[in-house]
Coordinates of C-alpha atoms in Angstrom, one line a residue:
Chain A
M347 CA 207.5 -42.2 88.5
I348 CA 204.2 -43.0 86.9
E349 CA 203.7 -39.5 85.9
L350 CA 207.1 -39.6 84.2
I351 CA 206.1 -42.8 82.3
L352 CA 202.7 -41.3 81.3
R353 CA 204.6 -38.2 80.0
R354 CA 207.0 -40.3 78.1
L355 CA 204.5 -42.3 76.7
G356 CA 202.5 -39.1 75.5
G357 CA 205.6 -37.9 73.8
A358 CA 206.3 -41.2 72.1
L359 CA 202.8 -41.4 70.6
L360 CA 203.3 -37.6 69.4
I361 CA 206.7 -38.7 67.7
L362 CA 205.0 -41.7 66.1
F363 CA 202.3 -39.5 64.7
G364 CA 204.9 -37.1 63.4
V365 CA 206.8 -40.0 61.7
A366 CA 203.6 -41.2 60.1
A367 CA 202.6 -37.8 58.8
I368 CA 206.0 -37.1 57.3
T369 CA 206.4 -40.6 55.8
F370 CA 202.9 -40.3 54.4
V371 CA 203.6 -36.9 52.7
L372 CA 207.0 -37.9 51.5
L373 CA 205.7 -41.0 49.7
Y374 CA 202.7 -39.3 48.5
A375 CA 205.0 -36.5 47.0
L376 CA 207.4 -38.9 45.4
P377 CA 207.7 -39.2 41.7
A378 CA 207.2 -43.0 41.7
D379 CA 203.4 -43.8 41.0
P380 CA 202.4 -47.2 42.5
A381 CA 199.3 -47.1 40.2
V382 CA 201.5 -47.1 37.1
Q383 CA 203.8 -49.7 38.7
L384 CA 200.9 -52.0 39.4
A385 CA 199.4 -51.6 36.0
G386 CA 202.6 -52.6 34.3
R387 CA 204.2 -51.0 31.1
S388 CA 201.4 -51.8 28.5
A389 CA 198.5 -50.5 30.6
T390 CA 196.2 -47.9 29.1
A391 CA 195.5 -44.8 31.0
Q392 CA 192.1 -46.0 32.1
T393 CA 193.6 -49.1 33.7
V394 CA 195.9 -46.9 35.7
A395 CA 193.1 -44.6 36.7
N396 CA 191.0 -47.6 37.8
I397 CA 193.7 -48.9 39.8
R398 CA 194.3 -45.6 41.3
H399 CA 190.8 -45.3 42.2
E400 CA 190.6 -48.8 43.6
L401 CA 193.5 -48.0 46.0
G402 CA 192.0 -44.7 46.9
L403 CA 194.9 -42.8 45.5
D404 CA 192.6 -40.4 43.8
Q405 CA 191.4 -38.9 46.9
P406 CA 192.9 -35.8 48.4
L407 CA 196.2 -36.3 50.5
L408 CA 194.4 -35.2 53.8
V409 CA 191.4 -37.5 53.2
Q410 CA 193.9 -40.3 52.7
F411 CA 195.9 -39.6 55.6
V412 CA 192.9 -39.3 58.1
H413 CA 191.7 -42.7 56.6
Y414 CA 195.0 -44.3 57.1
L415 CA 195.4 -42.8 60.8
G416 CA 191.8 -44.2 61.4
N417 CA 193.0 -47.6 60.5
L418 CA 196.1 -47.4 62.1
V419 CA 194.6 -46.6 65.7
Q420 CA 192.8 -49.9 65.2
G421 CA 196.0 -51.8 64.5
D422 CA 195.3 -51.9 60.7
F423 CA 198.3 -51.0 58.6
G424 CA 196.2 -51.5 55.4
R425 CA 196.8 -54.2 52.5
S426 CA 199.8 -54.5 50.4
Y427 CA 199.2 -53.3 46.8
T428 CA 201.2 -56.4 45.3
Q429 CA 200.5 -59.3 47.6
K430 CA 196.9 -58.5 48.5
T431 CA 197.6 -59.3 52.1
E432 CA 197.4 -57.4 55.4
V433 CA 200.5 -55.6 55.9
M434 CA 200.3 -56.4 59.7
T435 CA 200.1 -60.1 58.8
L436 CA 203.3 -59.6 56.5
I437 CA 205.2 -57.8 59.0
V438 CA 204.3 -60.2 62.0
A439 CA 205.4 -63.1 59.7
R440 CA 208.9 -61.6 59.3
L441 CA 209.3 -60.1 62.7
P442 CA 210.9 -63.0 64.5
A443 CA 213.7 -63.5 62.0
T444 CA 214.7 -59.8 62.3
L445 CA 214.3 -59.9 66.1
I446 CA 216.7 -62.9 66.3
L447 CA 219.2 -61.0 64.2
M448 CA 218.9 -57.8 66.4
V449 CA 219.2 -59.6 69.7
T450 CA 222.1 -61.7 68.6
G451 CA 223.7 -58.7 67.0
I452 CA 223.4 -56.4 70.1
L453 CA 224.5 -59.1 72.3
V454 CA 227.7 -59.5 70.3
E455 CA 228.2 -55.7 70.4
V456 CA 227.5 -55.5 74.1
V457 CA 229.9 -58.4 74.9
I458 CA 232.8 -57.2 72.8
G459 CA 232.4 -53.6 73.5
L460 CA 232.2 -54.2 77.3
T461 CA 235.3 -56.4 77.3
L462 CA 237.5 -54.3 75.1
G463 CA 236.3 -51.1 76.6
T464 CA 237.0 -52.2 80.0
I465 CA 240.6 -53.6 79.2
A466 CA 241.3 -50.4 77.2
A467 CA 240.3 -48.2 80.3
L468 CA 242.3 -50.3 82.6
G469 CA 245.5 -50.0 80.5
R470 CA 244.8 -46.4 79.6
G471 CA 247.4 -44.9 77.2
G472 CA 249.1 -48.1 76.9
P473 CA 249.7 -50.3 73.8
V474 CA 246.5 -52.3 74.4
D475 CA 244.3 -49.2 74.7
R476 CA 245.7 -47.8 71.6
L477 CA 245.1 -51.0 69.7
V478 CA 241.5 -51.2 70.9
M479 CA 240.8 -47.6 70.0
M480 CA 242.4 -48.2 66.5
G481 CA 240.3 -51.3 66.2
S482 CA 237.2 -49.6 67.1
F483 CA 237.9 -46.9 64.5
I484 CA 238.4 -49.6 61.8
G485 CA 235.1 -51.2 63.1
V486 CA 233.0 -48.0 62.7
S487 CA 234.7 -47.1 59.4
A488 CA 234.1 -50.5 57.7
P489 CA 231.3 -50.7 55.1
Q490 CA 228.8 -53.4 56.5
F491 CA 228.1 -54.9 53.1
V492 CA 231.7 -55.5 52.4
V493 CA 232.4 -57.1 55.5
A494 CA 229.3 -59.3 55.1
L495 CA 230.6 -60.4 51.5
L496 CA 234.1 -61.1 52.8
L497 CA 232.8 -63.2 55.8
L498 CA 230.7 -65.0 53.2
Y499 CA 233.7 -65.6 51.0
V500 CA 236.1 -66.9 53.7
F501 CA 233.9 -68.9 56.0
A502 CA 231.0 -70.0 53.7
A503 CA 232.4 -70.2 50.1
T504 CA 235.9 -71.2 51.0
L505 CA 236.0 -72.9 54.4
Q506 CA 232.4 -73.9 54.1
W507 CA 231.9 -73.6 58.0
F508 CA 228.6 -71.8 57.6
P509 CA 225.8 -71.9 55.1
M510 CA 225.8 -69.1 52.2
S511 CA 222.5 -67.9 53.0
G512 CA 219.1 -68.8 54.4
F513 CA 217.6 -69.1 57.8
G514 CA 216.7 -71.9 60.4
T515 CA 219.6 -73.2 62.2
V516 CA 222.2 -71.6 64.6
R517 CA 224.7 -71.8 62.0
H518 CA 222.7 -69.5 59.8
V519 CA 222.8 -66.8 62.6
V520 CA 226.5 -66.7 63.2
L521 CA 227.7 -64.6 60.1
P522 CA 224.9 -62.1 59.9
A523 CA 225.2 -61.6 63.8
L524 CA 228.9 -61.1 63.5
T525 CA 228.5 -58.7 60.7
L526 CA 226.2 -56.5 62.7
G527 CA 227.9 -57.0 66.0
V528 CA 231.5 -56.7 65.5
L529 CA 231.4 -53.5 63.4
G530 CA 228.9 -51.8 65.9
A531 CA 231.1 -53.1 68.9
G532 CA 233.5 -50.1 68.1
W533 CA 231.0 -47.5 69.4
Y534 CA 230.4 -49.6 72.4
A535 CA 234.1 -50.0 73.3
R536 CA 234.8 -46.2 73.0
M537 CA 231.7 -45.5 75.0
V538 CA 232.6 -48.0 77.8
R539 CA 236.2 -46.8 77.8
S540 CA 235.3 -43.2 78.4
A541 CA 232.7 -44.1 81.0
M542 CA 235.2 -46.3 82.9
I543 CA 237.9 -43.9 82.8
D544 CA 235.5 -41.3 84.4
V545 CA 234.4 -43.9 87.1
L546 CA 237.8 -45.1 87.8
N547 CA 238.9 -41.5 88.7
Q548 CA 236.2 -41.2 91.2
D549 CA 236.9 -40.8 95.0
Y550 CA 234.9 -43.9 95.8
V551 CA 237.0 -46.0 93.7
R552 CA 240.1 -44.7 95.3
T553 CA 238.4 -45.4 98.7
A554 CA 237.8 -48.9 97.8
R555 CA 241.2 -49.5 96.6
A556 CA 242.7 -47.8 99.7
K557 CA 240.6 -50.3 101.8
G558 CA 242.6 -53.0 100.2
V559 CA 239.7 -54.2 97.9
A560 CA 241.1 -56.5 95.2
E561 CA 241.5 -54.8 91.8
R562 CA 239.1 -57.4 90.3
T563 CA 236.3 -56.5 92.8
V564 CA 237.0 -52.9 92.3
V565 CA 236.5 -53.3 88.5
L566 CA 233.6 -55.8 88.7
R567 CA 231.5 -54.6 91.6
H568 CA 232.3 -50.8 91.8
A569 CA 233.3 -49.6 88.3
I570 CA 231.5 -51.6 85.7
P571 CA 227.9 -51.1 87.1
N572 CA 228.3 -47.4 86.8
A573 CA 229.6 -47.5 83.4
L574 CA 226.7 -49.5 82.4
L575 CA 224.5 -46.4 82.1
P576 CA 225.7 -45.2 78.8
I577 CA 225.5 -48.7 77.3
V578 CA 221.8 -48.9 78.1
A579 CA 221.2 -45.4 76.5
M580 CA 223.2 -46.7 73.7
I581 CA 221.3 -49.8 72.9
G582 CA 218.2 -47.6 72.8
I583 CA 219.8 -45.4 69.8
D584 CA 221.3 -48.6 68.5
I585 CA 217.8 -50.1 67.7
G586 CA 217.3 -47.4 65.3
Q587 CA 220.7 -47.9 63.5
F588 CA 220.1 -51.6 63.3
M589 CA 216.8 -51.2 61.4
G590 CA 218.8 -49.7 58.5
G591 CA 221.7 -52.2 58.9
V592 CA 219.2 -55.0 58.8
V593 CA 218.2 -54.1 55.3
V594 CA 221.7 -54.4 54.0
V595 CA 222.8 -57.5 56.0
E596 CA 219.4 -59.5 55.1
A597 CA 219.8 -58.6 51.6
V598 CA 223.5 -60.1 51.5
Y599 CA 222.6 -63.0 53.6
G600 CA 219.2 -63.7 52.1
W601 CA 217.7 -63.5 55.6
P602 CA 213.9 -63.5 55.4
G603 CA 213.2 -60.6 57.9
I604 CA 211.6 -57.2 57.9
G605 CA 214.6 -55.7 56.0
Q606 CA 213.9 -58.1 52.8
L607 CA 210.2 -57.2 53.1
A608 CA 211.1 -53.6 53.1
W609 CA 213.6 -54.0 50.2
Q610 CA 211.1 -55.9 48.0
A611 CA 208.3 -53.3 48.8
I612 CA 210.6 -50.4 47.8
Q613 CA 211.5 -52.0 44.6
Q614 CA 207.8 -52.5 43.8
V615 CA 206.5 -49.0 45.3
D616 CA 204.4 -51.0 47.6
I617 CA 203.7 -47.9 49.9
P618 CA 201.5 -49.7 52.5
I619 CA 204.5 -51.9 53.4
I620 CA 207.0 -49.3 53.1
M621 CA 204.8 -47.2 55.6
G622 CA 204.3 -50.1 57.8
V623 CA 208.0 -51.0 58.3
T624 CA 209.0 -47.4 58.7
L625 CA 206.3 -47.1 61.5
I626 CA 207.4 -50.3 63.1
S627 CA 211.0 -49.3 63.0
S628 CA 210.2 -45.8 64.5
L629 CA 208.2 -47.7 67.1
A630 CA 211.2 -49.9 68.0
I631 CA 213.3 -46.7 68.3
V632 CA 210.8 -45.1 70.5
I633 CA 210.4 -48.0 72.7
G634 CA 214.2 -48.6 72.8
N635 CA 214.5 -45.0 74.2
L636 CA 211.8 -45.5 76.5
I637 CA 213.1 -48.6 77.9
A638 CA 216.6 -46.9 78.3
D639 CA 214.9 -43.9 80.1
L640 CA 213.1 -46.4 82.5
V641 CA 216.0 -48.8 83.2
A642 CA 218.4 -45.9 83.9
P643 CA 217.1 -45.3 87.5
L644 CA 217.1 -48.9 88.2
I645 CA 220.9 -48.9 87.5
D646 CA 221.6 -45.4 89.0
P647 CA 219.8 -44.5 92.1
R648 CA 220.9 -40.9 91.7
I649 CA 218.4 -40.5 88.8
R650 CA 215.8 -42.0 90.9
A651 CA 216.2 -39.3 93.6
R652 CA 215.6 -36.5 90.9
Chain B
M488 CA 250.3 -23.3 64.1
R489 CA 249.7 -24.8 67.6
I490 CA 247.0 -26.7 65.8
A491 CA 249.3 -27.8 63.0
R492 CA 252.1 -28.8 65.6
E493 CA 249.7 -30.8 67.8
F494 CA 248.3 -32.5 64.8
L495 CA 251.7 -33.7 63.5
R496 CA 252.4 -35.2 66.8
R497 CA 249.7 -37.8 66.3
P498 CA 250.8 -40.7 64.1
T499 CA 247.3 -41.8 63.4
A500 CA 246.1 -38.3 62.4
V501 CA 249.1 -38.0 60.1
F502 CA 248.3 -41.3 58.5
G503 CA 244.7 -40.2 58.1
L504 CA 245.7 -36.9 56.6
I505 CA 248.2 -38.6 54.1
V506 CA 245.4 -41.1 52.9
V507 CA 242.9 -38.3 52.6
L508 CA 245.4 -36.2 50.3
L509 CA 246.1 -39.2 48.3
V510 CA 242.4 -39.9 47.6
V511 CA 241.8 -36.2 46.9
I512 CA 244.9 -36.2 44.6
G513 CA 243.8 -39.5 42.9
A514 CA 240.4 -38.2 42.3
V515 CA 241.6 -34.8 40.9
V516 CA 244.2 -36.3 38.4
A517 CA 242.1 -39.5 37.5
P518 CA 241.6 -38.4 34.0
W519 CA 245.2 -38.0 33.3
V520 CA 246.9 -40.9 35.3
A521 CA 244.1 -43.7 34.8
P522 CA 245.6 -46.2 32.6
Y523 CA 242.3 -46.6 30.5
A524 CA 238.9 -44.9 30.2
P525 CA 236.5 -45.6 33.0
D526 CA 233.8 -47.1 30.9
E527 CA 235.9 -48.6 28.2
Q528 CA 235.2 -52.3 27.7
L529 CA 238.6 -53.5 26.9
F530 CA 239.0 -56.0 24.2
D531 CA 241.6 -58.1 26.3
G532 CA 239.8 -57.2 29.4
L533 CA 238.2 -60.6 29.7
T534 CA 239.4 -64.2 29.7
L535 CA 238.4 -66.4 26.7
E536 CA 235.7 -67.7 28.7
G537 CA 234.4 -64.2 29.5
A538 CA 235.4 -64.0 33.1
P539 CA 237.1 -61.0 34.7
I540 CA 240.9 -61.1 34.9
G541 CA 242.8 -61.0 38.1
P542 CA 245.4 -58.4 39.1
D543 CA 248.4 -58.8 36.6
A544 CA 250.9 -56.4 34.8
A545 CA 248.3 -55.0 32.2
F546 CA 245.6 -54.5 34.8
L547 CA 247.1 -53.8 38.1
L548 CA 243.9 -54.4 40.0
G549 CA 242.4 -56.7 37.6
T550 CA 239.2 -56.1 35.5
D551 CA 235.5 -56.2 36.2
T552 CA 232.7 -58.4 34.8
L553 CA 232.5 -56.3 31.6
G554 CA 236.1 -56.1 31.1
R555 CA 236.8 -52.6 32.3
D556 CA 240.2 -51.7 34.3
L557 CA 239.3 -51.8 38.1
L558 CA 242.1 -49.3 38.9
T559 CA 240.6 -46.7 36.5
R560 CA 237.1 -47.2 37.8
L561 CA 238.4 -46.8 41.4
L562 CA 240.1 -43.6 40.6
F563 CA 236.9 -42.2 38.9
G564 CA 234.9 -43.7 41.9
A565 CA 237.0 -41.6 44.3
R566 CA 235.6 -38.5 42.6
T567 CA 232.0 -39.7 43.1
S568 CA 232.6 -40.6 46.8
L569 CA 234.4 -37.2 47.5
I570 CA 231.9 -35.1 45.6
I571 CA 229.0 -36.6 47.4
G572 CA 230.9 -36.5 50.7
V573 CA 231.7 -32.8 50.5
V574 CA 228.4 -31.8 49.0
A575 CA 226.1 -33.9 51.1
N576 CA 228.0 -33.3 54.5
G577 CA 228.5 -29.7 53.6
T578 CA 224.8 -29.3 53.2
A579 CA 224.1 -31.2 56.4
V580 CA 226.5 -29.3 58.4
A581 CA 225.2 -26.0 57.1
I582 CA 221.5 -27.0 57.9
G583 CA 222.5 -28.3 61.3
L584 CA 224.5 -25.1 62.0
G585 CA 221.5 -22.9 61.0
V586 CA 218.8 -24.8 62.8
G587 CA 220.9 -25.5 65.9
M588 CA 222.0 -21.9 66.2
L589 CA 218.6 -20.4 65.8
A590 CA 217.0 -22.9 68.3
G591 CA 219.8 -22.3 70.7
Y592 CA 219.7 -18.5 70.4
L593 CA 215.9 -18.0 70.4
R594 CA 215.2 -20.6 73.1
G595 CA 211.5 -20.3 74.2
P596 CA 208.8 -21.8 72.3
A597 CA 210.6 -21.4 68.9
G598 CA 213.9 -23.2 70.1
N599 CA 211.7 -25.8 71.7
A600 CA 209.8 -26.5 68.4
L601 CA 212.8 -26.8 66.5
M602 CA 214.2 -29.3 69.0
R603 CA 211.2 -31.3 69.0
F604 CA 211.4 -31.4 65.3
T605 CA 215.0 -32.9 65.6
D606 CA 213.6 -35.4 68.2
L607 CA 211.2 -36.5 65.6
M608 CA 213.8 -36.9 63.0
M609 CA 216.0 -38.9 65.5
A610 CA 213.1 -41.4 65.8
F611 CA 213.3 -42.0 61.9
P612 CA 215.1 -45.1 61.0
A613 CA 217.8 -43.1 59.2
L614 CA 219.3 -45.6 56.6
L615 CA 215.7 -47.0 55.9
L616 CA 214.5 -43.4 55.1
A617 CA 217.6 -42.8 53.0
I618 CA 216.9 -46.0 50.9
V619 CA 213.4 -45.2 50.4
L620 CA 214.0 -41.8 49.4
A621 CA 216.9 -42.8 47.1
A622 CA 215.0 -45.7 45.6
L623 CA 211.8 -43.7 44.9
F624 CA 213.5 -40.8 43.4
H625 CA 215.3 -41.4 40.1
P626 CA 218.6 -41.8 41.8
S627 CA 221.5 -39.7 40.7
L628 CA 224.6 -38.2 42.1
W629 CA 222.7 -35.1 43.4
I630 CA 219.8 -36.8 44.6
V631 CA 221.8 -39.2 46.7
A632 CA 223.8 -36.3 48.1
M633 CA 220.7 -34.5 49.1
V634 CA 219.0 -37.7 50.6
I635 CA 222.2 -38.1 52.7
A636 CA 222.2 -34.5 53.7
M637 CA 218.6 -34.6 54.7
V638 CA 219.3 -37.6 57.0
N639 CA 222.6 -36.4 58.6
W640 CA 221.9 -32.8 59.5
V641 CA 219.9 -33.8 62.7
Q642 CA 223.0 -34.8 64.7
V643 CA 225.0 -31.6 63.9
A644 CA 221.8 -29.5 64.9
R645 CA 221.5 -31.2 68.2
I646 CA 225.2 -30.5 69.3
V647 CA 225.3 -26.9 67.9
Y648 CA 222.1 -26.3 69.8
T649 CA 223.6 -27.4 73.1
E650 CA 226.6 -25.3 72.4
T651 CA 224.8 -22.2 71.4
R652 CA 222.6 -22.4 74.6
G653 CA 225.8 -22.4 76.7
L654 CA 227.2 -19.5 74.7
V655 CA 224.2 -17.2 74.8
E656 CA 224.4 -17.3 78.7
R657 CA 228.0 -16.2 78.8
D658 CA 228.8 -12.7 79.9
F659 CA 230.5 -11.5 76.8
I660 CA 227.2 -12.0 74.8
L661 CA 225.5 -10.0 77.6
A662 CA 227.9 -7.4 77.5
E663 CA 227.5 -7.2 73.7
R664 CA 223.8 -7.0 74.1
S665 CA 223.9 -4.3 76.7
L666 CA 226.1 -2.4 74.2
G667 CA 223.1 -2.4 71.9
A668 CA 224.2 -5.0 69.3
G669 CA 221.6 -6.4 67.2
H670 CA 220.6 -10.1 66.9
G671 CA 222.5 -10.5 63.5
R672 CA 225.7 -9.0 64.8
I673 CA 225.6 -11.3 67.9
I674 CA 224.9 -14.4 65.9
F675 CA 227.3 -13.8 63.1
R676 CA 230.1 -11.9 64.8
H677 CA 230.0 -13.7 68.2
I678 CA 228.3 -17.0 68.3
L679 CA 229.2 -18.3 64.8
P680 CA 232.9 -18.0 65.4
H681 CA 232.8 -20.0 68.6
L682 CA 230.9 -22.7 66.7
M683 CA 233.5 -23.1 63.9
P684 CA 235.5 -25.8 65.7
T685 CA 232.4 -27.8 66.0
A686 CA 231.5 -27.2 62.3
I687 CA 235.1 -28.2 61.3
V688 CA 235.1 -31.4 63.4
W689 CA 231.8 -32.4 62.1
G690 CA 232.6 -31.3 58.6
T691 CA 235.4 -34.0 58.8
L692 CA 233.8 -36.8 60.7
G693 CA 230.6 -36.5 58.8
I694 CA 232.4 -37.2 55.4
A695 CA 233.3 -40.7 56.9
T696 CA 229.7 -41.4 57.4
T697 CA 228.7 -39.8 54.2
V698 CA 231.0 -42.0 52.1
L699 CA 229.8 -45.2 54.0
L700 CA 226.2 -44.2 53.4
E701 CA 226.8 -43.4 49.7
A702 CA 228.5 -46.7 49.2
T703 CA 225.8 -48.7 50.9
L704 CA 223.1 -47.0 48.8
S705 CA 225.1 -47.5 45.7
F706 CA 225.6 -51.2 46.6
L707 CA 221.8 -51.7 47.1
G708 CA 221.5 -50.3 43.5
V709 CA 219.6 -47.1 44.7
G710 CA 222.6 -44.8 44.9
V711 CA 224.9 -43.7 42.0
Q712 CA 223.9 -45.5 38.9
P713 CA 226.3 -47.6 36.7
P714 CA 227.9 -46.9 34.4
E715 CA 229.1 -43.9 36.3
P716 CA 231.5 -45.4 38.7
S717 CA 231.2 -45.3 42.5
W718 CA 232.9 -47.7 45.0
G719 CA 229.6 -48.9 46.1
N720 CA 228.2 -49.7 42.7
I721 CA 231.4 -51.4 41.5
I722 CA 230.6 -54.0 44.2
F723 CA 227.0 -53.9 43.4
E724 CA 227.7 -54.9 39.7
S725 CA 230.1 -57.7 40.7
Q726 CA 228.6 -59.1 43.8
S727 CA 227.3 -62.2 42.0
F728 CA 230.8 -63.1 40.8
F729 CA 232.5 -62.3 44.2
T730 CA 233.4 -66.1 44.9
S731 CA 235.2 -66.4 41.7
A732 CA 236.5 -62.7 41.4
P733 CA 237.1 -61.6 45.0
W734 CA 239.2 -58.8 44.1
L735 CA 236.3 -56.9 42.7
V736 CA 234.8 -56.7 46.3
V737 CA 238.2 -56.5 48.2
F738 CA 239.8 -53.5 46.5
P739 CA 236.7 -51.2 46.4
G740 CA 236.1 -52.2 50.0
I741 CA 239.6 -51.4 51.0
A742 CA 239.1 -48.0 49.2
I743 CA 235.9 -47.4 51.2
L744 CA 237.4 -48.4 54.5
L745 CA 240.6 -46.5 54.2
T746 CA 238.8 -43.3 53.1
A747 CA 236.3 -43.4 55.9
L748 CA 238.8 -44.5 58.5
S749 CA 241.0 -41.5 57.5
F750 CA 238.4 -38.9 57.8
N751 CA 237.5 -40.4 61.1
L752 CA 241.0 -40.3 62.3
V753 CA 241.6 -36.7 61.1
G754 CA 238.3 -35.5 62.5
D755 CA 238.9 -37.2 65.8
A756 CA 242.3 -35.5 66.1
L757 CA 240.9 -32.2 65.2
R758 CA 238.2 -32.6 67.8
D759 CA 240.9 -33.4 70.4
I760 CA 242.9 -30.5 69.5
L761 CA 240.1 -27.9 69.1
D762 CA 238.1 -29.0 72.0
P763 CA 240.1 -30.2 74.9
T764 CA 237.2 -31.0 77.1
Q765 CA 236.2 -33.6 74.6
R766 CA 239.6 -35.3 74.8
G767 CA 239.4 -39.1 74.8
R768 CA 235.5 -39.0 74.5
M769 CA 233.4 -40.6 71.8

């Protein structure tokens, strides 16, 4: 087990290194020049050159990258070009808001997905099943930003149940979390449904039923725990999807999280922040997958035995 | 024939196909059936106060904030969505097919390296990467298509890889090899045809993802640039007016949803029909 964890951690580090390298090269190779951006429109060539020198952008790519990595292993993401603050400080300040959004969003997804997926599996082939499957298709086909705008229109502008934008109270969380959660729940519902159908066809479920165990108990005690495995794996993957969705949802709801930070940085070609957010997102994805791998044996003893 | 018959037996698939056909036809005939020109700022397209006009007899779906006819812009926007959908997703499927097949066929260190690379790509926050790339290039239709292709090929590569690995072990490939067939012949005459169902399914399902991604990028202002109409940038241009002119969000939103949904429905039906082992799965 410990060997497995170590091997996984090693792989995760390698992946993060790869992500850092690719992002660095991509940002370096892009036509947008941060020095020109910072200097402004009326700057002379000399000013641009000075800024470029100041930021270390006049050094060869490899030198810059090694320098960046050296700082990175010490937990230093560099300084923002425009805000003259440590990127780490900026990210840490924005992280809680985004985490709140992610946790509530995933919670909504899991609750809706698990409930609807189970109901659909139990009524397999029936009208409820078809309705749930159709609904999940609509959910995964709906554009997040449109749903976000419509929720705002109906529940904030017209009914005034929730605030239009901002951050701070529980009422602020509801619409963004619903936007992220309801649409994503489609994938969970499909996943849970197919896992449940597999499980319900297993011999041990038939045995339990034959023993006279109540259907409720069969589903809750025997079937659902076994259908949880794909959900755990799914959450791991989902974290990655969320980091992108968060940019859109935070933009629409004016949510002061990592997504907004990244969005501003992208518009200002503030490369250290873009690098930092990309790496933090990748870290989240890697950790999500790692946790999924480590939790799997706790849920399923068969994996532990391997 | 069997495929067509099974397909027609599914009401949701038929619905999807009809909508897909309508969108395609609408995009093709847009210049002839659209009531106005897509970037024509109509003289009577705004109210006296300068606000967009809601749906009425002259403008079936209303006008936008610059007094342009929304129906016309939606029809031309369908062209943008479909071009990007087909080009971006076609590229993604082609790359995924190539990489996955090569990795699955070669196995060993080469296959391993290719798969580690896709692992790496999976750890990239895909939408964030697309936004960064689209924003920092000067965004245009083709750049957006390429950005989407770069982000989307990974999933196809993984699936193709798994399938190819299974195929390579099969007896008919072994037989072919012992008859002296070269790698090229085995790959193109024997493995590729078996992967066509997967390619067709992902070629369809992927368009849904691509249409959504293009709309999202355009909505953020880093996708297709105005005045060239795209469903995403129509909403981008009018979002600050959406409480007073909700039709400017609702109609393009419906267009995006219906198109993505229909490609999903058709793709899902094709998967069920072409690959019965996957029936009822994700």
